[in-house]
CSV table of C-alpha atoms in Angstrom, one decimal:
chain,number,residue,atom,x,y,z
Q,1,MET,CA,212.2,332.7,166.5
Q,2,THR,CA,213.0,330.9,169.8
Q,3,GLY,CA,210.3,329.5,172.0
Q,4,GLN,CA,209.9,328.4,175.6
Q,5,PRO,CA,210.9,324.8,176.4
Q,6,GLY,CA,207.9,322.4,176.4
Q,7,ARG,CA,205.6,324.7,174.4
Q,8,PRO,CA,204.4,323.4,171.0
Q,9,ALA,CA,205.6,325.5,168.1
Q,10,VAL,CA,203.6,326.2,165.0
Q,11,GLY,CA,204.6,327.6,161.6
Q,12,ILE,CA,202.5,330.3,159.9
Q,13,VAL,CA,202.5,330.8,156.1
Q,14,SER,CA,200.5,333.5,154.5
Q,15,ASP,CA,200.9,336.0,151.7
Q,16,ILE,CA,198.8,338.5,153.6
Q,17,VAL,CA,200.8,340.3,156.3
Q,18,LEU,CA,197.7,341.2,158.4
Q,19,GLN,CA,196.6,337.5,158.5
Q,20,ARG,CA,200.1,336.4,159.7
Q,21,HIS,CA,200.0,339.0,162.4
Q,22,ARG,CA,196.5,338.0,163.7
Q,23,LEU,CA,197.3,334.2,163.5
Q,24,GLN,CA,200.5,334.8,165.5
Q,25,GLU,CA,198.6,336.8,168.2
Q,26,ALA,CA,195.9,334.2,168.4
Q,27,THR,CA,198.2,331.2,168.7
Q,28,SER,CA,200.3,333.0,171.3
Q,29,ARG,CA,197.1,333.5,173.3
Q,30,PHE,CA,196.6,329.7,173.3
Q,31,GLY,CA,200.1,329.1,174.8
Q,32,LEU,CA,201.8,328.2,171.5
Q,33,ASP,CA,205.2,329.4,170.2
Q,34,VAL,CA,205.6,330.5,166.6
Q,35,CYS,CA,208.8,329.1,165.0
Q,36,PHE,CA,208.1,330.6,161.6
Q,37,SER,CA,205.9,333.4,160.3
Q,38,GLY,CA,206.3,334.5,156.7
Q,39,ASP,CA,205.1,334.3,153.1
Q,40,PRO,CA,205.7,331.2,150.9
Q,41,ASP,CA,208.8,332.6,149.2
Q,42,ARG,CA,210.4,333.2,152.6
Q,43,LEU,CA,209.7,329.7,153.7
Q,44,GLN,CA,211.1,328.2,150.5
Q,45,GLY,CA,214.2,330.3,150.9
Q,46,TYR,CA,214.8,329.4,154.5
Q,47,PRO,CA,218.2,327.8,155.1
Q,48,GLU,CA,216.9,325.2,157.6
Q,49,PHE,CA,213.3,324.1,157.5
Q,50,PRO,CA,211.6,325.1,160.8
Q,51,ASP,CA,210.7,322.4,163.3
Q,52,ALA,CA,207.0,323.0,163.7
Q,53,CYS,CA,204.4,320.6,165.3
Q,54,LEU,CA,201.8,322.1,163.0
Q,55,TRP,CA,201.6,324.4,160.0
Q,56,LEU,CA,198.9,327.0,159.4
Q,57,ILE,CA,198.5,328.0,155.8
Q,58,THR,CA,196.2,330.8,154.6
Q,59,LEU,CA,196.7,332.2,151.1
Q,60,GLU,CA,194.9,334.8,149.0
Q,61,ASP,CA,195.0,332.4,146.1
Q,62,GLU,CA,196.5,328.9,146.5
Q,63,ALA,CA,197.0,328.6,142.8
Q,64,ASP,CA,199.7,331.4,143.0
Q,65,HIS,CA,201.9,329.1,145.1
Q,66,PRO,CA,202.0,325.6,143.5
Q,67,VAL,CA,205.5,324.9,144.7
Q,68,LEU,CA,204.6,325.5,148.4
Q,69,PHE,CA,202.7,322.3,148.9
Q,70,ASP,CA,205.4,320.1,147.4
Q,71,HIS,CA,207.9,321.9,149.6
Q,72,LEU,CA,205.9,321.2,152.7
Q,73,LEU,CA,205.4,317.6,151.9
Q,74,GLU,CA,209.1,317.0,151.2
Q,75,ASN,CA,210.3,318.7,154.5
Q,76,THR,CA,207.8,318.0,157.2
Q,77,GLU,CA,205.6,315.2,158.6
Q,78,ALA,CA,203.7,317.7,160.8
Q,79,PRO,CA,200.0,318.3,160.2
Q,80,VAL,CA,199.2,321.1,157.8
Q,81,LEU,CA,196.0,323.1,158.0
Q,82,PHE,CA,194.9,324.8,154.8
Q,83,GLY,CA,192.2,327.2,154.0
Q,84,LEU,CA,191.8,328.9,157.3
Q,85,ASP,CA,189.1,331.6,157.5
Q,86,PRO,CA,190.4,335.2,157.3
Q,87,ALA,CA,190.6,336.8,160.7
Q,88,PRO,CA,188.0,339.5,161.3
Q,89,LYS,CA,188.8,342.8,163.1
Q,90,PRO,CA,190.1,342.1,166.6
Q,91,GLY,CA,187.8,343.0,169.5
Q,92,THR,CA,184.6,342.1,167.6
Q,93,THR,CA,182.4,339.1,168.5
Q,94,GLU,CA,183.2,337.7,165.0
Q,95,TYR,CA,186.9,337.8,165.8
Q,96,PHE,CA,186.5,335.9,169.1
Q,97,ARG,CA,184.3,333.3,167.3
Q,98,TRP,CA,187.0,333.0,164.7
Q,99,GLU,CA,189.5,332.4,167.5
Q,100,ARG,CA,187.4,329.7,169.0
Q,101,ARG,CA,187.1,327.9,165.6
Q,102,LEU,CA,190.9,328.2,165.2
Q,103,LEU,CA,191.4,326.8,168.7
Q,104,ASP,CA,189.2,323.8,167.9
Q,105,LYS,CA,191.3,323.0,164.8
Q,106,LEU,CA,194.5,323.4,166.7
Q,107,GLU,CA,193.3,321.0,169.5
Q,108,GLN,CA,192.2,318.4,167.0
Q,109,SER,CA,195.9,318.2,165.9
Q,110,LEU,CA,197.8,319.1,169.1
Q,111,GLY,CA,195.4,318.0,171.9
Q,112,HIS,CA,194.2,320.1,174.9
Q,113,LEU,CA,196.1,323.4,175.0
Q,114,GLU,CA,194.8,325.4,177.9
Q,115,LYS,CA,197.0,325.2,181.0
Q,116,LEU,CA,195.2,324.9,184.3
Q,117,ASP,CA,196.3,325.3,187.9
Q,118,SER,CA,197.6,322.2,189.5
Q,119,ALA,CA,196.4,320.8,192.8
Q,120,ALA,CA,199.8,321.6,194.4
Q,121,ALA,CA,199.7,325.2,193.2
Q,122,ILE,CA,196.2,325.6,194.7
Q,123,GLU,CA,197.3,324.0,198.0
Q,124,GLU,CA,200.2,326.5,198.2
Q,125,LEU,CA,197.8,329.4,198.4
Q,126,ALA,CA,196.8,328.2,201.9
Q,127,THR,CA,200.3,328.9,203.3
Q,128,ASP,CA,202.2,331.1,200.9
Q,129,HIS,CA,199.5,333.6,200.0
Q,130,PRO,CA,199.8,336.9,201.9
Q,131,GLN,CA,196.8,338.1,203.9
Q,132,PRO,CA,195.7,341.7,204.1
Q,133,ALA,CA,197.6,343.6,206.9
Q,134,THR,CA,194.3,344.6,208.5
Q,135,SER,CA,190.9,342.8,208.2
Q,136,PRO,CA,188.6,344.8,205.9
Q,137,THR,CA,185.6,346.3,207.7
Q,138,LEU,CA,182.2,347.1,206.3
Q,139,PRO,CA,181.8,350.9,205.6
Q,140,HIS,CA,179.3,352.7,207.8
Q,141,TRP,CA,176.8,353.4,205.0
Q,142,ILE,CA,176.4,349.7,204.0
Q,143,GLN,CA,173.9,347.9,206.1
Q,144,PRO,CA,175.1,344.4,206.9
Q,145,ALA,CA,173.3,341.9,204.7
Q,146,SER,CA,171.8,338.7,206.1
Q,147,SER,CA,173.3,335.5,204.7
Q,148,ASP,CA,169.8,333.9,205.2
Q,149,LEU,CA,168.4,336.0,202.3
Q,150,PRO,CA,168.8,335.5,198.6
Q,151,ALA,CA,171.1,338.1,197.0
Q,152,GLU,CA,169.5,340.8,195.0
Q,153,GLU,CA,172.7,341.4,193.1
Q,154,VAL,CA,175.1,338.8,191.8
Q,155,TRP,CA,178.7,339.1,190.5
Q,156,ILE,CA,180.2,336.5,188.3
Q,157,LEU,CA,183.9,335.8,188.9
Q,158,GLY,CA,185.4,334.2,185.7
Q,159,ALA,CA,188.9,332.8,185.7
Q,160,SER,CA,191.3,330.2,184.4
Q,161,LEU,CA,195.1,329.8,184.8
Q,162,GLY,CA,196.2,332.0,187.7
Q,163,GLY,CA,192.6,332.5,188.7
Q,164,PRO,CA,192.6,330.8,192.1
Q,165,ALA,CA,195.3,333.1,193.5
Q,166,ALA,CA,193.6,336.2,192.0
Q,167,VAL,CA,190.1,335.3,193.3
Q,168,LYS,CA,191.5,334.4,196.7
Q,169,THR,CA,193.2,337.8,197.0
Q,170,PHE,CA,190.0,339.5,195.9
Q,171,LEU,CA,187.8,337.6,198.4
Q,172,ASP,CA,190.3,338.1,201.2
Q,173,ASN,CA,190.1,341.9,200.7
Q,174,LEU,CA,186.4,342.1,201.0
Q,175,PRO,CA,184.7,343.0,204.3
Q,176,PRO,CA,182.0,340.6,205.6
Q,177,SER,CA,178.2,341.0,205.1
Q,178,LEU,CA,178.2,342.8,201.7
Q,179,PRO,CA,174.7,342.7,200.1
Q,180,VAL,CA,175.9,340.6,197.1
Q,181,GLY,CA,176.4,337.0,196.1
Q,182,PHE,CA,179.0,335.5,193.8
Q,183,VAL,CA,179.0,332.9,191.1
Q,184,TYR,CA,182.5,331.5,190.5
Q,185,ALA,CA,183.3,330.1,187.0
Q,186,GLN,CA,186.8,328.6,187.2
Q,187,HIS,CA,188.4,326.5,184.5
Q,188,ILE,CA,189.8,323.7,186.6
Q,189,ASP,CA,190.5,319.9,186.5
Q,190,ASN,CA,187.3,318.4,188.1
Q,191,ASN,CA,189.5,316.4,190.5
Q,192,PHE,CA,190.8,319.6,192.1
Q,193,THR,CA,187.4,321.0,193.0
Q,194,ASP,CA,187.6,319.9,196.7
Q,195,VAL,CA,191.0,321.4,197.1
Q,196,LEU,CA,189.9,324.7,195.6
Q,197,THR,CA,186.8,324.9,197.8
Q,198,ARG,CA,188.8,324.2,200.9
Q,199,VAL,CA,191.7,326.6,200.2
Q,200,LEU,CA,189.7,329.6,198.9
Q,201,GLY,CA,187.3,329.5,201.9
Q,202,ARG,CA,190.0,329.2,204.6
Q,203,HIS,CA,190.6,332.9,205.3
Q,204,ALA,CA,187.9,334.8,203.5
Q,205,HIS,CA,184.5,335.9,204.8
Q,206,TYR,CA,183.1,334.4,201.6
Q,207,GLN,CA,183.4,330.6,201.5
Q,208,LEU,CA,183.0,328.5,198.4
Q,209,LYS,CA,180.0,326.1,198.1
Q,210,ARG,CA,179.1,323.7,195.5
Q,211,ALA,CA,176.1,324.4,193.2
Q,212,GLU,CA,173.0,322.5,194.3
Q,213,THR,CA,169.8,322.0,192.3
Q,214,GLY,CA,167.1,324.2,193.7
Q,215,TYR,CA,169.4,326.6,195.6
Q,216,ARG,CA,169.3,330.3,195.2
Q,217,VAL,CA,172.4,332.4,195.5
Q,218,HIS,CA,172.4,334.1,199.0
Q,219,ASN,CA,174.3,337.1,200.3
Q,220,GLY,CA,177.9,336.2,201.0
Q,221,ASP,CA,177.8,333.0,198.9
Q,222,VAL,CA,180.5,332.1,196.4
Q,223,VAL,CA,178.8,329.4,194.4
Q,224,LEU,CA,181.3,327.3,192.3
Q,225,MET,CA,180.0,326.3,188.9
Q,226,PRO,CA,180.7,322.5,188.3
Q,227,VAL,CA,182.9,321.5,185.4
Q,228,GLU,CA,181.0,318.6,183.8
Q,229,HIS,CA,177.5,319.8,183.0
Q,230,GLU,CA,175.9,323.2,182.2
Q,231,TRP,CA,174.0,324.9,185.0
Q,232,THR,CA,171.3,327.6,184.6
Q,233,LEU,CA,168.6,329.3,186.7
Q,234,ASP,CA,164.9,328.6,186.7
Q,235,ASP,CA,162.2,331.3,186.6
Q,236,GLY,CA,162.5,331.7,190.4
Q,237,GLY,CA,166.3,332.2,190.3
Q,238,ALA,CA,167.1,328.7,191.6
Q,239,LEU,CA,170.1,326.7,190.2
Q,240,LYS,CA,169.3,324.0,187.8
Q,241,GLU,CA,171.6,321.3,186.3
Q,242,ARG,CA,171.2,320.4,182.7
Q,243,GLU,CA,172.2,317.0,181.2
Q,244,ASN,CA,174.3,318.5,178.5
Q,245,PRO,CA,178.0,319.5,178.9
Q,246,TRP,CA,179.0,323.1,178.8
Q,247,PRO,CA,179.2,324.5,175.2
Q,248,GLY,CA,182.6,325.3,173.9
Q,249,PRO,CA,186.1,323.8,174.6
Q,250,TYR,CA,186.2,324.2,178.4
Q,251,GLY,CA,184.0,323.8,181.4
Q,252,PRO,CA,182.5,325.7,182.9
Q,253,SER,CA,182.0,328.0,179.9
Q,254,ILE,CA,182.4,331.5,181.3
Q,255,ASP,CA,180.5,332.9,178.3
Q,256,GLN,CA,177.6,330.5,179.0
Q,257,VAL,CA,177.6,331.4,182.7
Q,258,LEU,CA,177.4,335.1,181.9
Q,259,LEU,CA,174.4,334.4,179.6
Q,260,ASN,CA,172.6,332.0,181.9
Q,261,ILE,CA,172.9,334.1,185.1
Q,262,GLY,CA,172.5,337.4,183.2
Q,263,ASP,CA,169.3,336.2,181.6
Q,264,HIS,CA,167.6,336.0,185.1
Q,265,TYR,CA,169.2,338.9,186.9
Q,266,GLY,CA,169.6,341.4,184.0
Q,267,ALA,CA,171.2,344.7,185.2
Q,268,ARG,CA,171.6,343.2,188.7
Q,269,CYS,CA,174.2,340.7,187.3
Q,270,HIS,CA,177.8,341.9,186.9
Q,271,ALA,CA,181.1,340.2,186.0
Q,272,ILE,CA,184.8,340.4,186.9
Q,273,ILE,CA,187.2,338.5,184.5
Q,274,PHE,CA,190.4,337.4,186.2
Q,275,SER,CA,193.6,335.7,185.0
Q,276,GLY,CA,193.4,333.0,182.4
Q,277,MET,CA,194.4,331.8,178.9
Q,278,GLY,CA,192.2,332.1,175.8
Q,279,ASN,CA,189.2,334.4,175.4
Q,280,ASP,CA,186.3,332.8,177.4
Q,281,GLY,CA,183.9,335.6,178.4
Q,282,ALA,CA,184.7,337.9,175.4
Q,283,ILE,CA,181.7,336.7,173.3
Q,284,ALA,CA,179.1,337.1,176.1
Q,285,ALA,CA,180.5,340.3,177.7
Q,286,PRO,CA,178.8,342.7,175.2
Q,287,LEU,CA,175.5,340.9,175.7
Q,288,LEU,CA,175.7,341.2,179.5
Q,289,LYS,CA,176.7,344.9,179.2
Q,290,ALA,CA,173.6,345.5,177.1
Q,291,TYR,CA,171.5,344.8,180.2
Q,292,GLY,CA,173.3,347.7,182.0
Q,293,SER,CA,175.7,345.3,183.8
Q,294,ARG,CA,179.2,346.3,185.0
Q,295,ILE,CA,182.1,344.4,183.4
Q,296,TRP,CA,185.5,344.6,185.1
Q,297,VAL,CA,188.8,342.9,184.3
Q,298,GLN,CA,192.0,342.1,186.2
Q,299,GLU,CA,195.0,344.3,185.3
Q,300,SER,CA,197.4,342.5,183.0
Q,301,SER,CA,200.7,342.6,185.0
Q,302,SER,CA,199.0,341.1,188.0
Q,303,CYS,CA,197.7,338.1,186.1
Q,304,GLY,CA,199.3,334.6,185.8
Q,305,ASN,CA,198.1,334.8,182.2
Q,306,SER,CA,196.4,337.9,181.0
Q,307,SER,CA,194.9,336.6,177.7
Q,308,MET,CA,191.3,336.2,179.0
Q,309,PRO,CA,190.9,339.6,180.7
Q,310,ASP,CA,192.8,341.3,177.9
Q,311,SER,CA,190.3,339.7,175.4
Q,312,VAL,CA,187.3,341.0,177.3
Q,313,ALA,CA,188.9,344.4,177.6
Q,314,ALA,CA,189.4,344.4,173.9
Q,315,THR,CA,185.7,344.3,173.4
Q,316,GLY,CA,185.4,347.8,174.9
Q,317,CYS,CA,182.9,346.5,177.4
Q,318,SER,CA,185.0,346.7,180.6
Q,319,VAL,CA,184.6,349.9,182.7
Q,320,TYR,CA,187.2,349.1,185.4
Q,321,CYS,CA,190.6,347.4,185.4
Q,322,GLY,CA,192.6,346.7,188.5
Q,323,THR,CA,194.6,344.3,190.6
Q,324,PRO,CA,192.6,341.8,192.7
Q,325,GLU,CA,193.0,344.1,195.7
Q,326,GLN,CA,191.9,347.2,193.7
Q,327,LEU,CA,188.9,345.2,192.3
Q,328,ALA,CA,187.8,344.4,195.9
Q,329,ARG,CA,188.1,348.0,197.0
Q,330,GLU,CA,186.2,349.2,193.9
Q,331,LEU,CA,183.4,346.7,194.6
Q,332,VAL,CA,183.0,348.0,198.2
Q,333,LYS,CA,183.1,351.6,196.9
Q,334,THR,CA,180.5,350.8,194.2
Q,335,ILE,CA,178.1,349.2,196.8
Q,336,GLU,CA,178.6,352.0,199.2
Q,337,GLU,CA,177.7,354.6,196.6
Q,338,SER,CA,174.6,352.6,195.7
Q,339,CYS,CA,173.5,352.5,199.3
Q,340,LEU,CA,174.1,356.2,199.7
Q,341,LEU,CA,172.0,356.9,196.6
Q,342,LYS,CA,169.2,354.6,197.8
Q,343,GLY,CA,169.2,356.4,201.2
Q,344,ARG,CA,169.0,359.8,199.5
Q,345,GLN,CA,166.1,358.7,197.3
Q,346,LYS,CA,164.3,357.4,200.4
Q,347,ARG,CA,164.7,360.7,202.2
Q,348,ASP,CA,163.6,362.7,199.1
Q,349,SER,CA,160.5,360.5,198.7
Q,350,ALA,CA,159.6,360.9,202.4
């Protein structure tokens, strides 16, 4: 097995084929290469011992392979993780929790694994990113929404690596004055927040703004969730900063944003999961869907990294998949259909 230059490589040893397969899929989702995957006999018969940064060992019965441990000690100084939990069925909440525990163990040995967009890459979006050929216009059946009013409906935009480009394209393809607000949860280096805010708001009708305590999300807002501390909503729907960091490995936690915003808005809260590494969002997506919310994902081939939207899609919760441009058009269409339905109901009641 050959890997990409600069990516850490792990070795996987298991006497259970299914576990090897699931470990390989999970480690690949975290941006790691796999330089060996096989059972103990295959490793012991390997002509040249693989050069792994870390070894993952999961055996049905360790007593069946007493020579394996001596073989590892003689041939590598890399860390060895024994006794990993068996991987549950993919697509289940239990599976994604298992993946998170695995990630935590990997990062204890290898350091931070998730790749994030650099400031330079975000800056490039301002000049190199193509704009729509024509400026999107608000459909006739959608009444322009006042930006002075709190949004009745909120869409959470969750993203990581490749997210700024995708979210910018999405926002640039929306017409002004839609009756919705957005909450943007982007894994990013906290030092790059100003760059992101400036670049993503440059051309779109929807400009990023920092979360502020006591503020309610208004029509046309794109409220950026801060990285360092968890944010939630009070009983009146106003933003509130907590003293604790976001739970989980990264901030902001997209899962926690889904839970915190969905807890207040219920069926009036929806989510779009864009490009990113890992599986953030996959644990909370089924809970949000239970409210009657819509869950959409970015289409894999248009992502900088498709692991995150693919993980959410694997839960079976997503009802639409598209490129950022298609997601924008689908949102406008969905709002238009809702406005038409409300208008019809008003006429019928009159």
